[in-house]
Each structure stands twice: as structure tokens, then as C-alpha cells.
Short mmCIF file of N, CA and C in Angstrom, two decimals:
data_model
loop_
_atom_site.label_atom_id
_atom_site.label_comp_id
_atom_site.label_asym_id
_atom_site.label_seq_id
_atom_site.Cartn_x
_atom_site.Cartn_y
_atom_site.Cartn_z
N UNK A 1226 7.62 7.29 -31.19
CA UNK A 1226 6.20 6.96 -31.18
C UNK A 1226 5.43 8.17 -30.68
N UNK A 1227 4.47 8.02 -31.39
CA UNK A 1227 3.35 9.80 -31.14
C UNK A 1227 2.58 9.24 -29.57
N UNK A 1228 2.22 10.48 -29.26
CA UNK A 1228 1.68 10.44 -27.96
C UNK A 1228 -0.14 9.68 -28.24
N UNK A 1229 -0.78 9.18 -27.32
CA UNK A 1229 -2.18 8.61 -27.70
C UNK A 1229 -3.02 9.06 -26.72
N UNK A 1230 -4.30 9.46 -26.96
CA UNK A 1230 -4.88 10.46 -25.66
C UNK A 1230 -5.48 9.39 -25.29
N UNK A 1231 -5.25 8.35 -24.51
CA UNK A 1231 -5.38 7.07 -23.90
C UNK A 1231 -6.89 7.31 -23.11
N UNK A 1232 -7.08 8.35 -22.45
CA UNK A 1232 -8.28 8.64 -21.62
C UNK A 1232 -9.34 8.95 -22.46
N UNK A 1233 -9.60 9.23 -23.88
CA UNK A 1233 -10.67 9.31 -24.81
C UNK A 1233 -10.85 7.92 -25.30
N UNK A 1234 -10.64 6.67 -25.22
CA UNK A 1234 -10.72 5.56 -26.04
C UNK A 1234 -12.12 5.17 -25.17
N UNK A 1235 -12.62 4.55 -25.94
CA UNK A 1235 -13.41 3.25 -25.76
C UNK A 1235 -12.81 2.28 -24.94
N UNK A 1236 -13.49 0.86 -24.88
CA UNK A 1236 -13.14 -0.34 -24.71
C UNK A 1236 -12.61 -1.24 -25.76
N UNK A 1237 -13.12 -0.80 -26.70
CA UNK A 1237 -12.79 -1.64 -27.93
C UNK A 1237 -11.60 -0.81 -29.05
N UNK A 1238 -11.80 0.08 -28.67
CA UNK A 1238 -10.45 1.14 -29.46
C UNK A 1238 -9.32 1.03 -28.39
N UNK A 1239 -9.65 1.09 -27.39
CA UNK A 1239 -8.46 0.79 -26.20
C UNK A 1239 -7.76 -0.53 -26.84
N UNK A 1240 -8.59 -1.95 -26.84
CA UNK A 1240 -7.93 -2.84 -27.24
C UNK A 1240 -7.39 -2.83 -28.51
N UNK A 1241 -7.97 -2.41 -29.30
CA UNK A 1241 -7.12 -2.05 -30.95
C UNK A 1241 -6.04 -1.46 -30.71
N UNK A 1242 -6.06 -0.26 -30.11
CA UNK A 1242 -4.47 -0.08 -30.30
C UNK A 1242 -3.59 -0.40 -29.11
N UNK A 1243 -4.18 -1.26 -28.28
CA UNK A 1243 -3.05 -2.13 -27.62
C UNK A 1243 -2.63 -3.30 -28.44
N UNK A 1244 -3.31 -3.55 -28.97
CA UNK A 1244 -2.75 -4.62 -29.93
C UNK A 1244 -1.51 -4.09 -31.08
N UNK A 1245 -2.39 -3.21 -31.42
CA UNK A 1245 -0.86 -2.29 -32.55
C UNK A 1245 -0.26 -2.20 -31.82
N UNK A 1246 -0.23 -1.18 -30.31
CA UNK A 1246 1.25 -0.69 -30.09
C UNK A 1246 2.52 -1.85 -29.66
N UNK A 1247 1.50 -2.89 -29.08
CA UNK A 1247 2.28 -4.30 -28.46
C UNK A 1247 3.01 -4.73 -29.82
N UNK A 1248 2.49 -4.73 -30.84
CA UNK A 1248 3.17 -5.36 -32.06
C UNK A 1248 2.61 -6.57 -32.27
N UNK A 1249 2.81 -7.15 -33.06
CA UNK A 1249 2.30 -8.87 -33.72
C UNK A 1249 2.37 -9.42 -32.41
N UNK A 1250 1.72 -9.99 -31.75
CA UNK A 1250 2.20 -11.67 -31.30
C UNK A 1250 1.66 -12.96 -31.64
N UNK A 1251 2.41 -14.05 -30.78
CA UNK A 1251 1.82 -15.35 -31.06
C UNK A 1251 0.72 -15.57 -30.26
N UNK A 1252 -0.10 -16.54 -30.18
CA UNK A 1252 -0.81 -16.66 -29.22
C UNK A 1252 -0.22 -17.03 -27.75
N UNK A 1253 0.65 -18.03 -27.88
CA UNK A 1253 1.69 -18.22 -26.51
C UNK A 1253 2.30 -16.99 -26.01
N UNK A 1254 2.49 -15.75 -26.93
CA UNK A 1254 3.58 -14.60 -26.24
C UNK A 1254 2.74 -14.40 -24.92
N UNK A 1255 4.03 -13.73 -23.59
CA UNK A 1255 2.89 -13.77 -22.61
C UNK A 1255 3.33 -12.29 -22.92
N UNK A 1256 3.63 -11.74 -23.36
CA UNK A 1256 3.59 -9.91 -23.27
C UNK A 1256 2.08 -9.64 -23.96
N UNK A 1257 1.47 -8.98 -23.30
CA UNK A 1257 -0.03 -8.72 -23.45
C UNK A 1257 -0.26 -6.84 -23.70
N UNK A 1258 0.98 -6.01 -23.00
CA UNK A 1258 1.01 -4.86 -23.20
C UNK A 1258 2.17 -4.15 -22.98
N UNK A 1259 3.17 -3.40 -24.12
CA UNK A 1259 4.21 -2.84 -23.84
C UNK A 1259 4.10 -1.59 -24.74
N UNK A 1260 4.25 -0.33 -23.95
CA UNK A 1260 3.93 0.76 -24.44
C UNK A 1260 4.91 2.14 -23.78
N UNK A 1261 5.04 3.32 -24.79
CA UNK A 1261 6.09 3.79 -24.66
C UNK A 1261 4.56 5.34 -24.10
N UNK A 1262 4.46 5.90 -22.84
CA UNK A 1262 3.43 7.50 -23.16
C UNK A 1262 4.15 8.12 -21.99
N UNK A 1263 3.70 10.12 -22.05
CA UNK A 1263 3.73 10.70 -20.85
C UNK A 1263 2.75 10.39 -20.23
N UNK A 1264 3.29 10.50 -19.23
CA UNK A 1264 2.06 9.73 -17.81
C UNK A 1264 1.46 11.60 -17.07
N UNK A 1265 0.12 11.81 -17.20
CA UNK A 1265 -0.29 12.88 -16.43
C UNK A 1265 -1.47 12.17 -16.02
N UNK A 1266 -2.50 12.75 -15.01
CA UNK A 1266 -3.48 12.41 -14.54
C UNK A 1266 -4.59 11.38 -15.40
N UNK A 1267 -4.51 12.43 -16.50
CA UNK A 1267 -5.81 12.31 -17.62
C UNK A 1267 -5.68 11.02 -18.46
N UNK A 1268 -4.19 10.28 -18.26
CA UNK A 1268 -4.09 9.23 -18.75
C UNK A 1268 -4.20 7.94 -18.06
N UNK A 1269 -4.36 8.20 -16.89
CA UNK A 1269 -4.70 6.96 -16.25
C UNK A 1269 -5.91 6.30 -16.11
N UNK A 1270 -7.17 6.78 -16.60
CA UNK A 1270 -8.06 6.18 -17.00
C UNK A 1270 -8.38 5.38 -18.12
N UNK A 1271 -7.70 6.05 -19.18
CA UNK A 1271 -7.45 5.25 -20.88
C UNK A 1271 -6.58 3.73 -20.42
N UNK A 1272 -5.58 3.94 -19.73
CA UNK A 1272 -4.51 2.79 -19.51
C UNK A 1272 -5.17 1.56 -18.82
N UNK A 1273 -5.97 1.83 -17.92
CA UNK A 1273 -6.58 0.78 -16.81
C UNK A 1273 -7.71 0.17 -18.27
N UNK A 1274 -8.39 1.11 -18.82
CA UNK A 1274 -9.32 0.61 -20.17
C UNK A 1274 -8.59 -0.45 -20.91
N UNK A 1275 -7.19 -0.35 -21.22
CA UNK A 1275 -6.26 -0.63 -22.24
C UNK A 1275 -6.11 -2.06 -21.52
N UNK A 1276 -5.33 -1.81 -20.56
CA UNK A 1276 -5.03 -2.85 -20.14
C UNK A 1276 -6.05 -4.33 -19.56
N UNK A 1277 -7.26 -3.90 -19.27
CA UNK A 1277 -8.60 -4.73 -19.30
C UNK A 1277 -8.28 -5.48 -20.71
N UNK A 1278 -8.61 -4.50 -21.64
CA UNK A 1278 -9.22 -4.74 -22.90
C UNK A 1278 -7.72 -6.16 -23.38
N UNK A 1279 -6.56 -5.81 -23.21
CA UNK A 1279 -5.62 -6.43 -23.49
C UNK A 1279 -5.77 -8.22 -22.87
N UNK A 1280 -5.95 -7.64 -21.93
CA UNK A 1280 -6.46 -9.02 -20.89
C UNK A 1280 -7.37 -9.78 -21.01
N UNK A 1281 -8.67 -8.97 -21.49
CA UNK A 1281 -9.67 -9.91 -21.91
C UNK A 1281 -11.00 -10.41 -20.78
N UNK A 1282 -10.56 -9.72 -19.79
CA UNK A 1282 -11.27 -9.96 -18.74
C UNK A 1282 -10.94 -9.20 -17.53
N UNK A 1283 -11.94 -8.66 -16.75
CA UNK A 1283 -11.65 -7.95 -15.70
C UNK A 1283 -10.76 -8.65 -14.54
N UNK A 1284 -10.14 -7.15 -14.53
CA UNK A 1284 -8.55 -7.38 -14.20
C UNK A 1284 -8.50 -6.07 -12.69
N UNK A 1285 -9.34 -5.72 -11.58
CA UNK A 1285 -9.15 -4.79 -11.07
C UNK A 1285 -8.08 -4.93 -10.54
N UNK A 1286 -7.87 -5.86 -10.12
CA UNK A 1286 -6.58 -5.89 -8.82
C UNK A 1286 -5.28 -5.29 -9.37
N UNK A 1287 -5.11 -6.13 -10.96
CA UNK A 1287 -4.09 -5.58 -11.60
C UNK A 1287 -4.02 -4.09 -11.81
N UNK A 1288 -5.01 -3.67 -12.49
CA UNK A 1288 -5.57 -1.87 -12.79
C UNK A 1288 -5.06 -1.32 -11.74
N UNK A 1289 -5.47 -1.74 -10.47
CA UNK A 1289 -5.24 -1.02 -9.24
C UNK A 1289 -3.69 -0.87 -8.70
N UNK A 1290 -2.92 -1.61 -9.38
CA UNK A 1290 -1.61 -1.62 -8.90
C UNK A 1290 -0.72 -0.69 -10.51
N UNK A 1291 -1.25 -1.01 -11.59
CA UNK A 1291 -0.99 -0.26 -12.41
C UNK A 1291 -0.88 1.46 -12.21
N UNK A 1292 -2.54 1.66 -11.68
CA UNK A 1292 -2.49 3.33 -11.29
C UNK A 1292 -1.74 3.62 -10.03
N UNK A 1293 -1.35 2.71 -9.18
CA UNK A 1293 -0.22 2.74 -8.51
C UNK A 1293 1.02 3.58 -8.68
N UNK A 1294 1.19 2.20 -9.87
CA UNK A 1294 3.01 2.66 -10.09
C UNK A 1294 3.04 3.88 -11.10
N UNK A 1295 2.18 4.37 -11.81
CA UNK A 1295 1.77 5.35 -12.78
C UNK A 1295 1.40 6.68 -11.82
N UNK A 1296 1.12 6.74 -10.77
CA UNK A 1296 0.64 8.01 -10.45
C UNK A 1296 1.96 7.71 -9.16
N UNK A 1297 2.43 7.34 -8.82
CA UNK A 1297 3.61 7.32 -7.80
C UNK A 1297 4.74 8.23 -8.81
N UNK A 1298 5.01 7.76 -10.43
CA UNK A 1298 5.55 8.37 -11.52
C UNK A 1298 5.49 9.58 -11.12
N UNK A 1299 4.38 10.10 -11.52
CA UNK A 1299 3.43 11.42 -11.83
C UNK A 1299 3.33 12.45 -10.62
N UNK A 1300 3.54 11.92 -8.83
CA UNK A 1300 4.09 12.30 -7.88
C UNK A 1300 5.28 12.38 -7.76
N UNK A 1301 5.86 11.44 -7.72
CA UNK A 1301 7.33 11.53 -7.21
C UNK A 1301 8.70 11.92 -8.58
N UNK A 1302 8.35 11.86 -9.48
CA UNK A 1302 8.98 12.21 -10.43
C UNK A 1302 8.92 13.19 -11.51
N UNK A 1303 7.33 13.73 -11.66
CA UNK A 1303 6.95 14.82 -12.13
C UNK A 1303 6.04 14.28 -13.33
N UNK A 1304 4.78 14.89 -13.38
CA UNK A 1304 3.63 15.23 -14.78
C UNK A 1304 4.59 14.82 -16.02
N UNK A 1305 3.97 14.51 -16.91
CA UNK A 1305 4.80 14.87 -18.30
C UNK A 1305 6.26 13.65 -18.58
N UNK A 1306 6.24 12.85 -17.26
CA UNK A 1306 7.61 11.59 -17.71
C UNK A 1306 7.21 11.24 -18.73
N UNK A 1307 8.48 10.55 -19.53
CA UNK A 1307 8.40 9.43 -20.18
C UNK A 1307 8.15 8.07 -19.53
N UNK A 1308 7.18 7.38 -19.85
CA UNK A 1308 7.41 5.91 -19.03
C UNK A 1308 7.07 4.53 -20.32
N UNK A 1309 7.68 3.80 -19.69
CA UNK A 1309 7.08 2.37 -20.62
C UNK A 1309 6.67 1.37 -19.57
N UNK A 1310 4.89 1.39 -20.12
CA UNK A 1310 4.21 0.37 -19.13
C UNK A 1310 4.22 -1.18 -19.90
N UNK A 1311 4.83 -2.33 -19.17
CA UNK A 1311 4.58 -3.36 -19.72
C UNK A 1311 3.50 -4.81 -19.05
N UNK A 1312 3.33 -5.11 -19.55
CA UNK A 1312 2.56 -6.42 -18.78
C UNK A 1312 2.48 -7.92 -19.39
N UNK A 1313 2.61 -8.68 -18.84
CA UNK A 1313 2.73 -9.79 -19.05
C UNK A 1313 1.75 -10.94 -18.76
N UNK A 1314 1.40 -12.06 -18.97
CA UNK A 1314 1.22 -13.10 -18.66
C UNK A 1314 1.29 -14.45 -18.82
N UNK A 1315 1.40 -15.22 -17.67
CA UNK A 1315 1.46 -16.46 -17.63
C UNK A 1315 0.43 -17.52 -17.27
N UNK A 1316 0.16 -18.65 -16.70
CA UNK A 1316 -0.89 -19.28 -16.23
C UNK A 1316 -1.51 -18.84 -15.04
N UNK A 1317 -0.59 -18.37 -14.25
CA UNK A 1317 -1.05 -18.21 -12.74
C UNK A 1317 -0.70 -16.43 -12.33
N UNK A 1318 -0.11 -15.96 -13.03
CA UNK A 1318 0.12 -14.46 -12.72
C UNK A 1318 0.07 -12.97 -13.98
N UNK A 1319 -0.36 -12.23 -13.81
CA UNK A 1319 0.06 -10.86 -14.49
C UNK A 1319 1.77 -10.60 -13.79
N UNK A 1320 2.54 -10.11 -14.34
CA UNK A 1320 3.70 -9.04 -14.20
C UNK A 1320 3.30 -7.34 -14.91
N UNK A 1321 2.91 -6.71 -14.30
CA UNK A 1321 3.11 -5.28 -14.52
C UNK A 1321 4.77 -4.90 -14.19
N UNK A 1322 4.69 -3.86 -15.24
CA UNK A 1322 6.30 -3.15 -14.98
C UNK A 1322 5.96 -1.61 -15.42
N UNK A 1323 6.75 -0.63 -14.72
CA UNK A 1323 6.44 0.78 -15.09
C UNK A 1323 7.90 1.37 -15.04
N UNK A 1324 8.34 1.49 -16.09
CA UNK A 1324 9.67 2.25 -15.65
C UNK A 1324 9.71 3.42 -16.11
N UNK A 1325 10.45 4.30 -15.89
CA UNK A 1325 10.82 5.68 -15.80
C UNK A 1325 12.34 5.78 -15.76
N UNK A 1326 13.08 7.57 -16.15
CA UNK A 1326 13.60 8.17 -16.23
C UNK A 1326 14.59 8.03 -15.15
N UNK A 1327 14.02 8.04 -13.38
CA UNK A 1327 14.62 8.43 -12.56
C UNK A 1327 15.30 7.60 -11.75
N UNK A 1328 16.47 6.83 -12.51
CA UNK A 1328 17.39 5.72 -11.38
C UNK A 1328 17.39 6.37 -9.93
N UNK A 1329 17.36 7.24 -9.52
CA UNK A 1329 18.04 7.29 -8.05
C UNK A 1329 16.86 7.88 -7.33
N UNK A 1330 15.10 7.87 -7.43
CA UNK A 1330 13.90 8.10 -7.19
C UNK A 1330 13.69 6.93 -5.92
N UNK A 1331 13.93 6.88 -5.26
CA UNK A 1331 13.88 5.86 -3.81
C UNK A 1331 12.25 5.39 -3.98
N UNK A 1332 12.33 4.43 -3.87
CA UNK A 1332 10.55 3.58 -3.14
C UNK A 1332 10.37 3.55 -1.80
N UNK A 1333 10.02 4.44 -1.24
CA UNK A 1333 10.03 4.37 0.20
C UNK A 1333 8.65 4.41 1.04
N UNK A 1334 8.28 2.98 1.39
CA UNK A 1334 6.91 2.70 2.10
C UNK A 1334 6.76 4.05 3.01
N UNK A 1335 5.28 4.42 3.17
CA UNK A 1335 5.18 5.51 4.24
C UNK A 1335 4.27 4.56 5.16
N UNK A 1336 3.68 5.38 6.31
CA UNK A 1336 3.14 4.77 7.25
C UNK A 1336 2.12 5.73 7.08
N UNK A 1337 1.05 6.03 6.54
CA UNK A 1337 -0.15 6.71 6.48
C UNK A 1337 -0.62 6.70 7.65
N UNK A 1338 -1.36 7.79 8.22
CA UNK A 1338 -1.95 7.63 9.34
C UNK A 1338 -3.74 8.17 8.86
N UNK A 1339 -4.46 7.77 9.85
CA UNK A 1339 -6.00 7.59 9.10
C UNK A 1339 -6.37 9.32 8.63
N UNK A 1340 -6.08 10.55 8.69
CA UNK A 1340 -5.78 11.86 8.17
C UNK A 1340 -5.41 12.09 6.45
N UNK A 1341 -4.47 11.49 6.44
CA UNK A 1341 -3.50 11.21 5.48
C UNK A 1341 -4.49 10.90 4.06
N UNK A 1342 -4.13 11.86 2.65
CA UNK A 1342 -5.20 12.14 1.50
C UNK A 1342 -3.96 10.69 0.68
N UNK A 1343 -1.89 10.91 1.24
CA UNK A 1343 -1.39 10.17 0.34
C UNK A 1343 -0.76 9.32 0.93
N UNK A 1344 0.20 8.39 0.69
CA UNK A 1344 1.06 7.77 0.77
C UNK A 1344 0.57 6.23 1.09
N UNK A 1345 -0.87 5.47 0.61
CA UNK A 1345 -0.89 4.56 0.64
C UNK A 1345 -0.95 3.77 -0.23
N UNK A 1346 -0.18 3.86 -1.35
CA UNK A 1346 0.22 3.71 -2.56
C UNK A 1346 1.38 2.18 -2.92
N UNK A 1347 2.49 1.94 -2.00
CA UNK A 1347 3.25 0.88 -1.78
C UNK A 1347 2.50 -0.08 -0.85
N UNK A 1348 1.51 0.03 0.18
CA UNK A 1348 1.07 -0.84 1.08
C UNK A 1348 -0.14 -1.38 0.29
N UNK A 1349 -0.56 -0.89 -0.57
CA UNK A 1349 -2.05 -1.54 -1.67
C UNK A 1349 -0.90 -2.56 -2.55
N UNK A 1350 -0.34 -2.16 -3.13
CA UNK A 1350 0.72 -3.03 -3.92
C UNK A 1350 1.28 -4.31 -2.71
N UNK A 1351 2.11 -3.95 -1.75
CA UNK A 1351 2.35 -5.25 -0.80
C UNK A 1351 0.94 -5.99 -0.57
N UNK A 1352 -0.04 -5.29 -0.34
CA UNK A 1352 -1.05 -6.54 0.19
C UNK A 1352 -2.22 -7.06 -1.59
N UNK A 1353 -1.96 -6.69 -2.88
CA UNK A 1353 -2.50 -6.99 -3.98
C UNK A 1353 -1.31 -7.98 -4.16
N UNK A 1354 -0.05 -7.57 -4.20
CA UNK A 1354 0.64 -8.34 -5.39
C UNK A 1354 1.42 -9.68 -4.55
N UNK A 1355 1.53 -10.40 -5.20
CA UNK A 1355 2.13 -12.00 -4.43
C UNK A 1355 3.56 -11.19 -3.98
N UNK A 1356 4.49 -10.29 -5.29
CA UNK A 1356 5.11 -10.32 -4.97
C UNK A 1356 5.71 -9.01 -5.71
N UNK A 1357 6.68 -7.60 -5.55
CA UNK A 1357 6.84 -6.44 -6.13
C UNK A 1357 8.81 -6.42 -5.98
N UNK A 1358 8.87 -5.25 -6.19
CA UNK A 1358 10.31 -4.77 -6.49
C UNK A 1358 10.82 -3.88 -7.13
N UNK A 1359 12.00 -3.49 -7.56
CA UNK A 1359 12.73 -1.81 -8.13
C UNK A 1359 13.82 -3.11 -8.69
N UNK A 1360 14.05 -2.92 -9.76
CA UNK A 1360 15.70 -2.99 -10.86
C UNK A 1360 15.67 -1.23 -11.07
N UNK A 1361 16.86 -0.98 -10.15
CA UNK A 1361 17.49 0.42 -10.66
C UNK A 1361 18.94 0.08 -11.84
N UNK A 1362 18.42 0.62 -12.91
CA UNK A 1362 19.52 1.00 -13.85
C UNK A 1362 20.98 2.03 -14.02
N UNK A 1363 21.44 2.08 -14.45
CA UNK A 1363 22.06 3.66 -14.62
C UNK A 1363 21.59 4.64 -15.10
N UNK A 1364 20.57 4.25 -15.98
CA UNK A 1364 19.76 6.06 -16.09
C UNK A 1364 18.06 5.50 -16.38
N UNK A 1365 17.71 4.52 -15.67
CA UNK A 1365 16.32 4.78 -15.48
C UNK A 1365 15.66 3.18 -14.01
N UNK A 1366 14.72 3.05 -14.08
CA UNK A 1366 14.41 2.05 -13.03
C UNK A 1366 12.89 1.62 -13.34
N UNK A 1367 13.45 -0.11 -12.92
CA UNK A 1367 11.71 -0.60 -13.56
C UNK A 1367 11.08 -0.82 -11.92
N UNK A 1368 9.82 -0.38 -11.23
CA UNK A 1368 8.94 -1.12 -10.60
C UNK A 1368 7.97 -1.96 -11.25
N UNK A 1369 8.05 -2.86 -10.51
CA UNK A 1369 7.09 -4.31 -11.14
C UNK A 1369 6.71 -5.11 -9.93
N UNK A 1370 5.61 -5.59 -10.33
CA UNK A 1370 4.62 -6.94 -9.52
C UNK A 1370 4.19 -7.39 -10.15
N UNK A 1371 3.65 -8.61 -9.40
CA UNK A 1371 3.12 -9.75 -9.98
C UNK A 1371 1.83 -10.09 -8.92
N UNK A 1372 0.69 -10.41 -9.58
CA UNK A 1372 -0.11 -10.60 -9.62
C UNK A 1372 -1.06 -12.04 -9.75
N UNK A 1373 -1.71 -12.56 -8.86
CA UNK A 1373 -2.19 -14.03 -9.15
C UNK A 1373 -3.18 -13.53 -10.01
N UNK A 1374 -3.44 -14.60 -11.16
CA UNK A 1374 -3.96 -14.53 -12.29
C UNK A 1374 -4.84 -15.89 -12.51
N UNK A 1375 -5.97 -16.07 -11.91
CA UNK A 1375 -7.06 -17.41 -12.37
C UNK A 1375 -7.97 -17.07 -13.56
N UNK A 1376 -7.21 -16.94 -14.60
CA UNK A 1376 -7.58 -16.80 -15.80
C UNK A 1376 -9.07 -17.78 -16.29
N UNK A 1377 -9.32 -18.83 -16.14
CA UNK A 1377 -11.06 -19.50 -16.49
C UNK A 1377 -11.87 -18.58 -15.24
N UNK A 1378 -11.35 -18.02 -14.28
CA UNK A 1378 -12.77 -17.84 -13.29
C UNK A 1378 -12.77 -16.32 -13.44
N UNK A 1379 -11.69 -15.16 -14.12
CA UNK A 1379 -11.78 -14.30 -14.37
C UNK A 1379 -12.12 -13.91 -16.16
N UNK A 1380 -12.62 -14.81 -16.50
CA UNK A 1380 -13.02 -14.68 -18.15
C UNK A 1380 -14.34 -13.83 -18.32
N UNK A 1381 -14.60 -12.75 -19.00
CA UNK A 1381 -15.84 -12.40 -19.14
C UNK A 1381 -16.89 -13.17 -19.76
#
């Protein structure tokens, strides 16, 4: 799959080709976004667009845990990964998933102190998501959370 300059889209071209790249679904599918890009800075603005647009309704909390696990990538693993961002839903929650390349890339909470420009990146995720985690593979690893999702009171 060709690369997509995700950070030039619209709102409404964002959702068009989240819809292509996701593939057909039913209306019941809860996969809402599964996508194969390199993750650098410049793309994390197109993705948070994408993923709104997929959703249908403003979604910060989710966005916010998305550029999370996408720029934790882009730190701790290097500019230029391969990653596949997926997302899901159900009645009561989003599932974001971001996996990457690097099985043996540790998740390791820091303790930021009020100085500190990084590392509060896992403690926004513990206090957004109901609930998070690492499946390490043999040659790659998914982080994922989940997200409460009141879909009628978050409808645009």
C-alpha cells in the first residue's frame, strides 16, 4: 500500500479514504479504522482528522491517546516506522491499537517532574483510557486502549 500524506486532507477527504483504506464494511462491523503508514511528525495531524471523520463525531479523548501511541512510535522507535493503526467500536467503547516493528521496545511509565518537555505520554493514556496494554509478538508489538464511548451524547 502507497504512502498517504495524511496531514494535507480535509475532513471530508480524511473520511473518504478512511473508508477505502478500512475496506467495505457492514454497518454492524465495529472496525471503523485499520491502516497500514510511516508515522513522522507531519502525520499526526491528518490521522487524528481521519480518525474523527471515521467516527462521526468528536472523539478528543480518543485522538489524544492515538497521538500518544503514534508519537511514543516516532520517539522511542524511530521517524519513518512502519505502523498499523486500528480502531474499533462497540456500544460503550473505542479500542485503538498501534503496532509496530519493535517486539522488545519496553513501555515504561516515567515519573515526569513539573520541568520535564517529555515523558507524560503513558500517564494521559492511564488516566483517558478505562483500560490499556502491550501484546508483544516475535517480531512486532500491539499497544492498545480502550476508551468509554457514549455514542448519542457524542454525535455531531
Amino acid at each position: 500500500m502507497g504512502l498517504i500524506a495524511l496531514g494535507n486532507c480535509n475532513l471530508e477527504t480524511a473520511g473518504k479514504l478512511g473508508a477505502a483504506l478500512s475496506g467495505a464494511h457492514r454497518a454492524d462491523d465495529p472496525v471503523v479504522l485499520d491502516l497500514d503508514l510511516v508515522v513522522a511528525p507531519e502525520v499526526v495531524p491528518g490521522l487524528r482528522r481521519m480518525l474523527r471523520a471515521c467516527l462521526g463525531a468528536p472523539c478528543a479523548d480518543v485522538q489524544l491517546c492515538v497521538t500518544e501511541l503514534v508519537g511514543n512510535v516516532i520517539r522511542h522507535v524511530g521517524e519513518g516506522t512502519r505502523v498499523r493503526v486500528r480502531a474499533s467500536r462497540n456500544a460503550d467503547r473505542i479500542r485503538v491499537e498501534v503496532s509496530d516493528p519493535a517486539p522488545r521496545a519496553r513501555l515504561l511509565p516515567r515519573h515526569a517532574t513539573a520541568d520535564d518537555e517529555t515523558g507524560r505520554g503513558l500517564a494521559l493514556l492511564d488516566a483517558m483510557a478505562l483500560r490499556w496494554g502491550v501484546d508483544q509478538g516475535e517480531a512486532s508489538k500491539s499497544v492498545w486502549c480502550e476508551i468509554a464511548w457514549d455514542e448519542p451524547t457524542q454525535m455531531m
